Tab-separated table of N, CA, C and O and ligand atoms in Angstrom:
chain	number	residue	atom	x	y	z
A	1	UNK	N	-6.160	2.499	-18.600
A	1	UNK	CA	-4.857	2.931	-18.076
A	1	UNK	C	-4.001	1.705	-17.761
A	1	UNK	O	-4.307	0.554	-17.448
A	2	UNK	N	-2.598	2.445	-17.981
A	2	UNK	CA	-1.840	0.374	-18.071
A	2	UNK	C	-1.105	0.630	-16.866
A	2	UNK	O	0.080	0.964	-16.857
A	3	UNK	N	-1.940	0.442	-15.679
A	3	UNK	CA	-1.562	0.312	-14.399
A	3	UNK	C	-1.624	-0.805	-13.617
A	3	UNK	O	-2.735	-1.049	-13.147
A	4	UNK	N	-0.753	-1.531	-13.357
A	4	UNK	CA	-0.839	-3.010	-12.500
A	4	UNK	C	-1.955	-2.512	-10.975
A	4	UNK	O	-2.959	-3.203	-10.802
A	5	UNK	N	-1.747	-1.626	-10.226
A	5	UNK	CA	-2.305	-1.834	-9.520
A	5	UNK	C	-4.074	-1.768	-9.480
A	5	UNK	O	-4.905	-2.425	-8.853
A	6	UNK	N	-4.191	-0.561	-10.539
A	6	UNK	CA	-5.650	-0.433	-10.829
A	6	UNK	C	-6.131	-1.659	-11.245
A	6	UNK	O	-7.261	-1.921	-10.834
A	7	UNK	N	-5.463	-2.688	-12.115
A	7	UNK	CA	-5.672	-4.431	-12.641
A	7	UNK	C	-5.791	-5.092	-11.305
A	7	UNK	O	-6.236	-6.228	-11.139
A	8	UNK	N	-5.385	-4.338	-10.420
A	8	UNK	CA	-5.321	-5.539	-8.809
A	8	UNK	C	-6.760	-5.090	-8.699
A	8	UNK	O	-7.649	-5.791	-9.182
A	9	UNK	N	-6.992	-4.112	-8.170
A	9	UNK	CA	-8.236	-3.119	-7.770
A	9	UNK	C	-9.509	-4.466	-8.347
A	9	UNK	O	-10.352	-5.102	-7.716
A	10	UNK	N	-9.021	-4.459	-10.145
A	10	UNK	CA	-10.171	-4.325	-10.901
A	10	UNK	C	-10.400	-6.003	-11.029
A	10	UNK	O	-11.473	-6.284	-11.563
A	11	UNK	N	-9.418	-7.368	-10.556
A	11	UNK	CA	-9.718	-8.453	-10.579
A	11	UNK	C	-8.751	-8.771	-11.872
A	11	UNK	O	-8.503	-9.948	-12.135
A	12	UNK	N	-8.273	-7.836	-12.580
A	12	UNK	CA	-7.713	-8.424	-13.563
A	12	UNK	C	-6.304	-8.901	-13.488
A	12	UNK	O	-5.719	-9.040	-14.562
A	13	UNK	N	-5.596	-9.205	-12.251
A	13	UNK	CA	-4.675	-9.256	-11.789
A	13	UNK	C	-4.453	-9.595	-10.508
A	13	UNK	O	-4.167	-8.711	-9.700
A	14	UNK	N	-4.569	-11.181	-10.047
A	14	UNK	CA	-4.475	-11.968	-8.818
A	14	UNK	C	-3.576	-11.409	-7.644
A	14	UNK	O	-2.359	-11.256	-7.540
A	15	UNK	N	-4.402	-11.220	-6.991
A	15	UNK	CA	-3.697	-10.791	-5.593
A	15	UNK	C	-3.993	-11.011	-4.239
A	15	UNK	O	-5.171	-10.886	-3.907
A	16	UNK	N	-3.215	-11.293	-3.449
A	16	UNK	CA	-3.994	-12.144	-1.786
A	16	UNK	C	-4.548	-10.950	-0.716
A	16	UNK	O	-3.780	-10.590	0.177
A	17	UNK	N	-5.437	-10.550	-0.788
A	17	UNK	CA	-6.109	-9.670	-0.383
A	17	UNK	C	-5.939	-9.867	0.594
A	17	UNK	O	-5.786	-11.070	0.806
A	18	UNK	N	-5.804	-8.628	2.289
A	18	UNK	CA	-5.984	-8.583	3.206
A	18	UNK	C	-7.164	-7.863	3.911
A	18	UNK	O	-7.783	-8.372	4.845
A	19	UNK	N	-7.368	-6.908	3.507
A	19	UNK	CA	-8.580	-6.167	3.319
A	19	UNK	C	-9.602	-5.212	2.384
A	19	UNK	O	-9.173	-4.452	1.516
A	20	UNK	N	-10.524	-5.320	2.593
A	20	UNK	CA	-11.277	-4.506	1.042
A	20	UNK	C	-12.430	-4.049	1.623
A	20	UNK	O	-13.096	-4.506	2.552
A	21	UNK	N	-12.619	-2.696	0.664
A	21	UNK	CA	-13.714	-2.254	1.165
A	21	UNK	C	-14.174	-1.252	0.048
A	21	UNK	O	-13.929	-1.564	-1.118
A	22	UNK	N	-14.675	-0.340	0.252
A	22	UNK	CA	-15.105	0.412	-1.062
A	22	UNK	C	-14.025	1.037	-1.646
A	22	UNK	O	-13.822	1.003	-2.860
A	23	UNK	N	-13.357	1.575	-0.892
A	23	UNK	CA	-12.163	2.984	-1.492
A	23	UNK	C	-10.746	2.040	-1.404
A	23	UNK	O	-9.832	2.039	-2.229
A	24	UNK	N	-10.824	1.397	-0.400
A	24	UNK	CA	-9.226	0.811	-0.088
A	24	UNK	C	-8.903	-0.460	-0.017
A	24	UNK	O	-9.617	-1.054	0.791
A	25	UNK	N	-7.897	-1.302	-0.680
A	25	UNK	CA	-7.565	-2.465	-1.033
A	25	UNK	C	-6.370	-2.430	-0.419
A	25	UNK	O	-5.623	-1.483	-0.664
A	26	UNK	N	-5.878	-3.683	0.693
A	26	UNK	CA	-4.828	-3.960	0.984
A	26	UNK	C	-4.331	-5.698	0.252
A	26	UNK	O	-5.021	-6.369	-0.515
A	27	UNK	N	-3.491	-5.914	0.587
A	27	UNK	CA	-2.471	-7.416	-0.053
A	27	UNK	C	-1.629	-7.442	0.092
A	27	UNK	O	-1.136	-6.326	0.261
A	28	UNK	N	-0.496	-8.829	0.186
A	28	UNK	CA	0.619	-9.094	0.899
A	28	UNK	C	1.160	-8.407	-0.945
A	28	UNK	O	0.493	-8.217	-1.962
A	29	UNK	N	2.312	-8.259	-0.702
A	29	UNK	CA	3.826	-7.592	-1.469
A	29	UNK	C	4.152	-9.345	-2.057
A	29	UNK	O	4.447	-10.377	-1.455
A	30	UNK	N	3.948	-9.053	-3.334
A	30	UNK	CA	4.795	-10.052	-4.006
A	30	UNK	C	6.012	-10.868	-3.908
A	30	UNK	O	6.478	-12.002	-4.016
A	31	UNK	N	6.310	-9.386	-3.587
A	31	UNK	CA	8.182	-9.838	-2.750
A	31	UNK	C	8.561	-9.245	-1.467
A	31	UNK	O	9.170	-8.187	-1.309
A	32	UNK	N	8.199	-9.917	-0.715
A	32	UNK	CA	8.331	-9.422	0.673
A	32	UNK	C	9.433	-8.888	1.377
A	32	UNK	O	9.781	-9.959	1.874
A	33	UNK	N	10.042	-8.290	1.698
A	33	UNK	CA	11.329	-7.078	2.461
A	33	UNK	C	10.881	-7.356	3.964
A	33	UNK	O	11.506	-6.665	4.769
A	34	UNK	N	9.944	-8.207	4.518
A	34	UNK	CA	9.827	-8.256	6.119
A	34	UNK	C	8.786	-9.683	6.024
A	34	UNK	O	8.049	-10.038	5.104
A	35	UNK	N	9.025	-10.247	7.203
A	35	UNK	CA	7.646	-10.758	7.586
A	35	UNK	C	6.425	-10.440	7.411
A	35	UNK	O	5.481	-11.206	7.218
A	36	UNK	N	6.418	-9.314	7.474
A	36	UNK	CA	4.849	-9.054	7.647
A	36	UNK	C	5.193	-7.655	6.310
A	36	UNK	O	5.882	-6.637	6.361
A	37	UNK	N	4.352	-8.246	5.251
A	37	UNK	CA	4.827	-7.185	4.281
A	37	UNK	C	3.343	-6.638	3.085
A	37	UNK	O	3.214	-7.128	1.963
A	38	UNK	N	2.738	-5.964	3.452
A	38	UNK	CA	1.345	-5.878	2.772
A	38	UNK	C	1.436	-3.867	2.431
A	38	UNK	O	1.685	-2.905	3.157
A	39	UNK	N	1.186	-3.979	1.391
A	39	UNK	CA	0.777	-2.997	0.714
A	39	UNK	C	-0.714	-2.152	0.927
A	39	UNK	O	-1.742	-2.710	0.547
A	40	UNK	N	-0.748	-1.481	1.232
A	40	UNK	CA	-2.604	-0.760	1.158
A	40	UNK	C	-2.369	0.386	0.308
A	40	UNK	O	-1.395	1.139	0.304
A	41	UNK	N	-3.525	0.406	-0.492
A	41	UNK	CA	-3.265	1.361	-1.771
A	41	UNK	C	-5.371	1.800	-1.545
A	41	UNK	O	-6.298	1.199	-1.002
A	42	UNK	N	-5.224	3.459	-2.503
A	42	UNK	CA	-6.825	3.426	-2.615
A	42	UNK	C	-7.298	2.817	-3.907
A	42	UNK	O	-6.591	2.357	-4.804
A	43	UNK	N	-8.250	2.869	-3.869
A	43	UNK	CA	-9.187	1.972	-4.907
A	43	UNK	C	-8.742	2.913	-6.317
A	43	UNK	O	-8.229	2.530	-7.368
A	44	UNK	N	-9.155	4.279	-5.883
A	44	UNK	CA	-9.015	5.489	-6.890
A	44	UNK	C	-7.598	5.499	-7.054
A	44	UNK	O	-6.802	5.459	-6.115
A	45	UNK	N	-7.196	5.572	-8.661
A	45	UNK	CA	-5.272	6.138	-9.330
A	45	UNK	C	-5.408	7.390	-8.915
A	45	UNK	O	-6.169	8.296	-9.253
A	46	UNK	N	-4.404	7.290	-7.991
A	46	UNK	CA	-3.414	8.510	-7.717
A	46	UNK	C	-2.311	7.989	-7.395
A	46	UNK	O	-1.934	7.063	-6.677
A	47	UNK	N	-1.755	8.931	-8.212
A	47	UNK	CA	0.091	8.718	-8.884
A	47	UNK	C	0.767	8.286	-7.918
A	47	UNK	O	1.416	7.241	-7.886
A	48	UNK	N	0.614	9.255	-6.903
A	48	UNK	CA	1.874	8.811	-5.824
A	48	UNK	C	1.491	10.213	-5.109
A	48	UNK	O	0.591	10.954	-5.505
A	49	UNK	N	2.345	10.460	-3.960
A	49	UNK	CA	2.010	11.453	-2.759
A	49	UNK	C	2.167	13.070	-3.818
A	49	UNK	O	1.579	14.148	-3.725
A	50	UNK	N	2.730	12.805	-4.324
A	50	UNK	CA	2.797	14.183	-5.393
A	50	UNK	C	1.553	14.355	-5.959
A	50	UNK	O	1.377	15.413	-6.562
A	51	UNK	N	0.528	13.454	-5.899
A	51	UNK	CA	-1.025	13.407	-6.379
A	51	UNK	C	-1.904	13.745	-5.367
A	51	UNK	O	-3.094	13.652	-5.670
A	52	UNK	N	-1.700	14.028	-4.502
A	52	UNK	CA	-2.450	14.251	-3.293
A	52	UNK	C	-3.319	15.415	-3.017
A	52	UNK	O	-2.526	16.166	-2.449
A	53	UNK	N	-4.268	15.936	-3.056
A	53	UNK	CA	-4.636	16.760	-3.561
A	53	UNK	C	-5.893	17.001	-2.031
A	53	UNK	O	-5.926	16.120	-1.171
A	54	UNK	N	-6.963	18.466	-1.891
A	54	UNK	CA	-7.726	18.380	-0.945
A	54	UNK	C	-8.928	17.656	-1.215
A	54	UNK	O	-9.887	17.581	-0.447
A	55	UNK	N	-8.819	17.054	-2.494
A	55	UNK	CA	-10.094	16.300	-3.616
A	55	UNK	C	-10.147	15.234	-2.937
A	55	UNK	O	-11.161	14.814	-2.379
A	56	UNK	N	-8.828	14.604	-2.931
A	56	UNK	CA	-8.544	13.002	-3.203
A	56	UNK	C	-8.416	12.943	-1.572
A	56	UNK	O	-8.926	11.908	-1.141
A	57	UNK	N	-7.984	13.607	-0.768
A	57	UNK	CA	-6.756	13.392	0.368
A	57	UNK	C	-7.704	12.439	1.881
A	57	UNK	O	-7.186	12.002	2.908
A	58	UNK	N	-9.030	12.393	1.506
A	58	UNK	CA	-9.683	11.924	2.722
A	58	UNK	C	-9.412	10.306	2.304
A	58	UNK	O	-9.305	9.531	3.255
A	59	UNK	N	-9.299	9.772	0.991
A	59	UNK	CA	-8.949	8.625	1.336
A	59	UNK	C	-7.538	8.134	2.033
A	59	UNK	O	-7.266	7.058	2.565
A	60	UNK	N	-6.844	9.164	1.862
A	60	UNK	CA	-5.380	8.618	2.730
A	60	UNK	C	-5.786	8.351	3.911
A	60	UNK	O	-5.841	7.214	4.380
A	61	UNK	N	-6.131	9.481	4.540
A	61	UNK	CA	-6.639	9.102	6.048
A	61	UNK	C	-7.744	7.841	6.270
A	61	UNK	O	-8.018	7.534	7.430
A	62	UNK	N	-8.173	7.347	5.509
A	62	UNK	CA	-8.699	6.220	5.328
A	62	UNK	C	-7.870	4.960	5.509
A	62	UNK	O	-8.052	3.979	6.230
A	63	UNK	N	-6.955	5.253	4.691
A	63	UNK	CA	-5.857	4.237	4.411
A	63	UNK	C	-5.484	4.157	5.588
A	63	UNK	O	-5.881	3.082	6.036
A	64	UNK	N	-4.756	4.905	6.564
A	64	UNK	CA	-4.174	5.196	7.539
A	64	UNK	C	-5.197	4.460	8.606
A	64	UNK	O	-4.507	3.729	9.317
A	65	UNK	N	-6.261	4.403	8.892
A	65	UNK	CA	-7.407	3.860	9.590
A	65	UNK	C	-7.323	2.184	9.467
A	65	UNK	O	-7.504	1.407	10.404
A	66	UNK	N	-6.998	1.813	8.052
A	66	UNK	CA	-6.961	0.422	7.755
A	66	UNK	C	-5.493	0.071	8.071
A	66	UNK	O	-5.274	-1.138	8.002
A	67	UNK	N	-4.893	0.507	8.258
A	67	UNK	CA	-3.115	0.454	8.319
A	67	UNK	C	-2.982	0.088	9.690
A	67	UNK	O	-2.026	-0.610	10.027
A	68	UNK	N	-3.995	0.551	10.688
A	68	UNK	CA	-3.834	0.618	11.875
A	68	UNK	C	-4.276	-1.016	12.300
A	68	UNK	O	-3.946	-1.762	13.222
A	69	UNK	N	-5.261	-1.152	11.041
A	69	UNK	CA	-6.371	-2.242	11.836
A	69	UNK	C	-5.803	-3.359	11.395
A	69	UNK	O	-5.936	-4.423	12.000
A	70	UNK	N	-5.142	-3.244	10.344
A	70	UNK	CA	-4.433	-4.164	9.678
A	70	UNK	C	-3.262	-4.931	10.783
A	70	UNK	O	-3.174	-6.066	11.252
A	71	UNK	N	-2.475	-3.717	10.909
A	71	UNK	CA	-1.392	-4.014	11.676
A	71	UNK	C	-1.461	-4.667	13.303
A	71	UNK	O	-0.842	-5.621	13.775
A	72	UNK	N	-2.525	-3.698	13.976
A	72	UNK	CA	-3.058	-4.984	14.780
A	72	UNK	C	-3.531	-6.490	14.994
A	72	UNK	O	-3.403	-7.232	15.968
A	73	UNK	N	-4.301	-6.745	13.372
A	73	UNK	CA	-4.694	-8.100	13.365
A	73	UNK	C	-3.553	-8.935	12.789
A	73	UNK	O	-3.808	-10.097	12.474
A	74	UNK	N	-2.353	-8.467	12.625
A	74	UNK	CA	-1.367	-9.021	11.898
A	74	UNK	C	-0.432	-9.588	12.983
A	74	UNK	O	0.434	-10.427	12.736
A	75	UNK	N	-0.758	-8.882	14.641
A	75	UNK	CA	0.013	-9.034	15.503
A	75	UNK	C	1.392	-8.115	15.631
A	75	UNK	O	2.296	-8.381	16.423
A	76	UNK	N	1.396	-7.022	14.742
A	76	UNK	CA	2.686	-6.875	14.924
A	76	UNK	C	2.106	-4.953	15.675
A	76	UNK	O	1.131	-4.224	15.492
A	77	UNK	N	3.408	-4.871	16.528
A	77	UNK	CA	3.173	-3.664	17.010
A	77	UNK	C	3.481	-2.472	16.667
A	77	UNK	O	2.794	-1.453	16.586
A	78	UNK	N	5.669	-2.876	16.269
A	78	UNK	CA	6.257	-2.366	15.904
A	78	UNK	C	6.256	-2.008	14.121
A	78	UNK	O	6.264	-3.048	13.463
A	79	UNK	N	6.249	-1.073	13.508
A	79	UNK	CA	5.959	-1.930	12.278
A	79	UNK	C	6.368	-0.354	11.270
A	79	UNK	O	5.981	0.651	11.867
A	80	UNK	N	6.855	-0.143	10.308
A	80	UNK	CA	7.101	0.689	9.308
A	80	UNK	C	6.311	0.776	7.829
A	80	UNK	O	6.299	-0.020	6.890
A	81	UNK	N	5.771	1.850	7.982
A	81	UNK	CA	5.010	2.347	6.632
A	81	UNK	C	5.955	3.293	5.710
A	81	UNK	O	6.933	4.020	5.888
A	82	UNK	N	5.203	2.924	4.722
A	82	UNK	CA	6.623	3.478	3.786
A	82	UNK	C	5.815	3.707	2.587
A	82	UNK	O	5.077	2.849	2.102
A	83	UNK	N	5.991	5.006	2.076
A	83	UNK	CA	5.563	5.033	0.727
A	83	UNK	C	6.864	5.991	0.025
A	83	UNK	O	7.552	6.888	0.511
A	84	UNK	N	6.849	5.440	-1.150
A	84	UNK	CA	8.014	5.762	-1.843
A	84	UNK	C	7.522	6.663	-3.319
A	84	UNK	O	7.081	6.075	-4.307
A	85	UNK	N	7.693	8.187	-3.247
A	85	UNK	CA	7.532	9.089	-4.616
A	85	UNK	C	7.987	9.341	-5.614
A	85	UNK	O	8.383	10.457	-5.950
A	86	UNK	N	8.008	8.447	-6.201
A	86	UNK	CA	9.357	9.416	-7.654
A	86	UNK	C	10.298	7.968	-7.918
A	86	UNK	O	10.299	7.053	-7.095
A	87	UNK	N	10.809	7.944	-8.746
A	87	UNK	CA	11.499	6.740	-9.447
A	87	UNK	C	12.932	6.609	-8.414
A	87	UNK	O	13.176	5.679	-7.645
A	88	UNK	N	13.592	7.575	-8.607
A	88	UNK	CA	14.714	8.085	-7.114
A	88	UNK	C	13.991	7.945	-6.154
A	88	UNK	O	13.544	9.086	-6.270
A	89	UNK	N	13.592	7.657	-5.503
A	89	UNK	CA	12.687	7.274	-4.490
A	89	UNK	C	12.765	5.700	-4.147
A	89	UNK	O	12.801	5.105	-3.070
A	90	UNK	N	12.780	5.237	-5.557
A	90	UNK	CA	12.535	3.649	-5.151
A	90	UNK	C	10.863	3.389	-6.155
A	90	UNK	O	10.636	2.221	-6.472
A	91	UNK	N	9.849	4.433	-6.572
A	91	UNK	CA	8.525	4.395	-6.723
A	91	UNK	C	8.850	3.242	-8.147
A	91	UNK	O	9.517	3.562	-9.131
A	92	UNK	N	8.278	2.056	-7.962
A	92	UNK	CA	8.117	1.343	-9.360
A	92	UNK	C	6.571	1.171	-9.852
A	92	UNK	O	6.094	0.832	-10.935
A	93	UNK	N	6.075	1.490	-8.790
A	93	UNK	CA	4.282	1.303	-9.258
A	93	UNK	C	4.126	2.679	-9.103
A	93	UNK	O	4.611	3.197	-8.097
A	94	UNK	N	3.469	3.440	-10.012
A	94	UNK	CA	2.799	4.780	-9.835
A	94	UNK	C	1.509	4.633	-10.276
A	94	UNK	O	0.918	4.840	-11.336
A	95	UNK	N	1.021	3.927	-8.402
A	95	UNK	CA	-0.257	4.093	-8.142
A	95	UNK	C	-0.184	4.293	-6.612
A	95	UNK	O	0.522	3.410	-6.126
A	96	UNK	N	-0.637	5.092	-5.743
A	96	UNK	CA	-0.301	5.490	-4.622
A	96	UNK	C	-0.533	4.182	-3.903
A	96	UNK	O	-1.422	3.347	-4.073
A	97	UNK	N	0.704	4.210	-2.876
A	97	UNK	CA	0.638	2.502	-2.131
A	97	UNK	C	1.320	2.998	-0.561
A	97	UNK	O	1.952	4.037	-0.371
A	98	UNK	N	1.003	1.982	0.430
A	98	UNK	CA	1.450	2.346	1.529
A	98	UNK	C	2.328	0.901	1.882
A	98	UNK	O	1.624	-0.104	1.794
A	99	UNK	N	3.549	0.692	2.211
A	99	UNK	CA	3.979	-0.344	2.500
A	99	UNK	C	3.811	-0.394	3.947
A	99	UNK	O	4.006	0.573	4.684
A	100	UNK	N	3.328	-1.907	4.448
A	100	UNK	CA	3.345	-1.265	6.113
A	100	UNK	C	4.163	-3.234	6.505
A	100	UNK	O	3.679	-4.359	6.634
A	101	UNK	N	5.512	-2.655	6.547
A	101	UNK	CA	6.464	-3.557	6.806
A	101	UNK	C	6.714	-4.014	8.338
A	101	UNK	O	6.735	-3.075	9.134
A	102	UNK	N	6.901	-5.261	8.858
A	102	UNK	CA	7.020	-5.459	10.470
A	102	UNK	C	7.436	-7.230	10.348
A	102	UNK	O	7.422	-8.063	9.442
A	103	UNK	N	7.826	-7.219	11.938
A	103	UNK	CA	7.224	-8.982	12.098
A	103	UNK	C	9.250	-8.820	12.226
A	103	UNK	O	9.642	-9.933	12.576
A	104	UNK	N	9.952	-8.266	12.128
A	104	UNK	CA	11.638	-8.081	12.516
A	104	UNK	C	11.817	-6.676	12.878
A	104	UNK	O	11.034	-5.725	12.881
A	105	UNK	N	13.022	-6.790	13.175
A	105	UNK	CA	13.949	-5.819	13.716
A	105	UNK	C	13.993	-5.023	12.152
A	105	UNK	O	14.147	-5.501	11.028
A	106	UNK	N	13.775	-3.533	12.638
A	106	UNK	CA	13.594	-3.147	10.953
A	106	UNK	C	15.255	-2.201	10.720
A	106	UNK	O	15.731	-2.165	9.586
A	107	UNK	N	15.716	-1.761	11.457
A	107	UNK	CA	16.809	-1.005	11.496
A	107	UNK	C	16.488	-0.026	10.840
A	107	UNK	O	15.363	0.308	10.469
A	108	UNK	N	18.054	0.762	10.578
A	108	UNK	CA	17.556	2.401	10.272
A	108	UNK	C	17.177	2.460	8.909
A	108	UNK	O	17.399	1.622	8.035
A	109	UNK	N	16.431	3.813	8.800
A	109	UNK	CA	16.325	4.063	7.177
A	109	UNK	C	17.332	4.284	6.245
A	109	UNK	O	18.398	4.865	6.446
A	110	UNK	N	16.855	3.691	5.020
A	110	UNK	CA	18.196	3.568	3.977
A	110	UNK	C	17.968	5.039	3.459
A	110	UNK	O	18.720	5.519	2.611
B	1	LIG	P1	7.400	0.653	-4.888
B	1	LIG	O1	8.741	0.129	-5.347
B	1	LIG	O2	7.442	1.459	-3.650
B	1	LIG	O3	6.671	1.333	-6.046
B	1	LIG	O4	6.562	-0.617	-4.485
B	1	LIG	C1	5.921	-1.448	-5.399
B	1	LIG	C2	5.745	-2.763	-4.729
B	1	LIG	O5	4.765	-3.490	-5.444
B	1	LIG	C3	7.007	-3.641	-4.685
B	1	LIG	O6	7.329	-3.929	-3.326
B	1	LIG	C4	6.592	-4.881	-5.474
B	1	LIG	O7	7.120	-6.068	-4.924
B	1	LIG	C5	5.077	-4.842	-5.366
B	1	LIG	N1	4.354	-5.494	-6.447
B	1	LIG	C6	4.553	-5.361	-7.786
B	1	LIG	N2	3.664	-6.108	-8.463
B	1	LIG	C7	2.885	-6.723	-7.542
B	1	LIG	C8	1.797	-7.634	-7.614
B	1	LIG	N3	1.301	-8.073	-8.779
B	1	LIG	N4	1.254	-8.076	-6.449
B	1	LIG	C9	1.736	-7.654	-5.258
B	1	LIG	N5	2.748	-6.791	-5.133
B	1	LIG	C10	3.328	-6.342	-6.251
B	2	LIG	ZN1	-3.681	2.808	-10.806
């Protein structure tokens, strides 16, 4: 499958890892939109939140577990998660990803 992020997952595609574990891979954002700008995605392709299914859905809450732990060891308190569905959306990777943005003043949603 010609998916950049599954290539992150799989080593075939350099990335600064923040955390890893069996199901869930986090890493800083290529192009950062905040200080503190790291992506957590699951190990397993799923498309985007429109993929979400009662199959797949315990790794989100997974994600959400690492999002937390992440964001604590990152120092930041305040901090915005963001996942984006659909091309109108903003979605350029369709591989499910969690942006968890902080470290400034984030202002309102666009
Ligand atoms: P989205 O636009 O919500 O689909 O988010 C995709 C994000 O992936 C963007 O913020 C990109 O900067 C980021 N991105 C794309 N390629 C890479 C990569 N190789 N390593 C890290 N982040 C990436
Ligand atoms: Zn993928």
């Amino acid at each position: 499958m010609d998916c950049i992020f599954c290539k992150i997952v799989a080593g075939e595609i350099p990335s600064k890892k923040v955390y890893e574990d069996d199901t869930v891979l986090a890493f800083y954002d290529i192009e950062p939109k905040a200080p503190v700008h790291i992506l957590v995605i699951p190990k397993m392709h799923i498309a985007g939140c429109h993929a979400i299914t009662p199959e797949n859905s315990a790794v989100v809450a997974h994600v959400f577990e690492v999002i937390a732990q992440i964001a604590a060891e990152q120092g930041v308190k305040d901090y915005r998660v963001v996942t984006n569905n659909g091309a109108d959306a903003g979605q350029t990777v369709h591989h499910l990803h969690f942006h968890i943005l902080g470290g400034r003043v984030l202002g309102e949603m666009g």
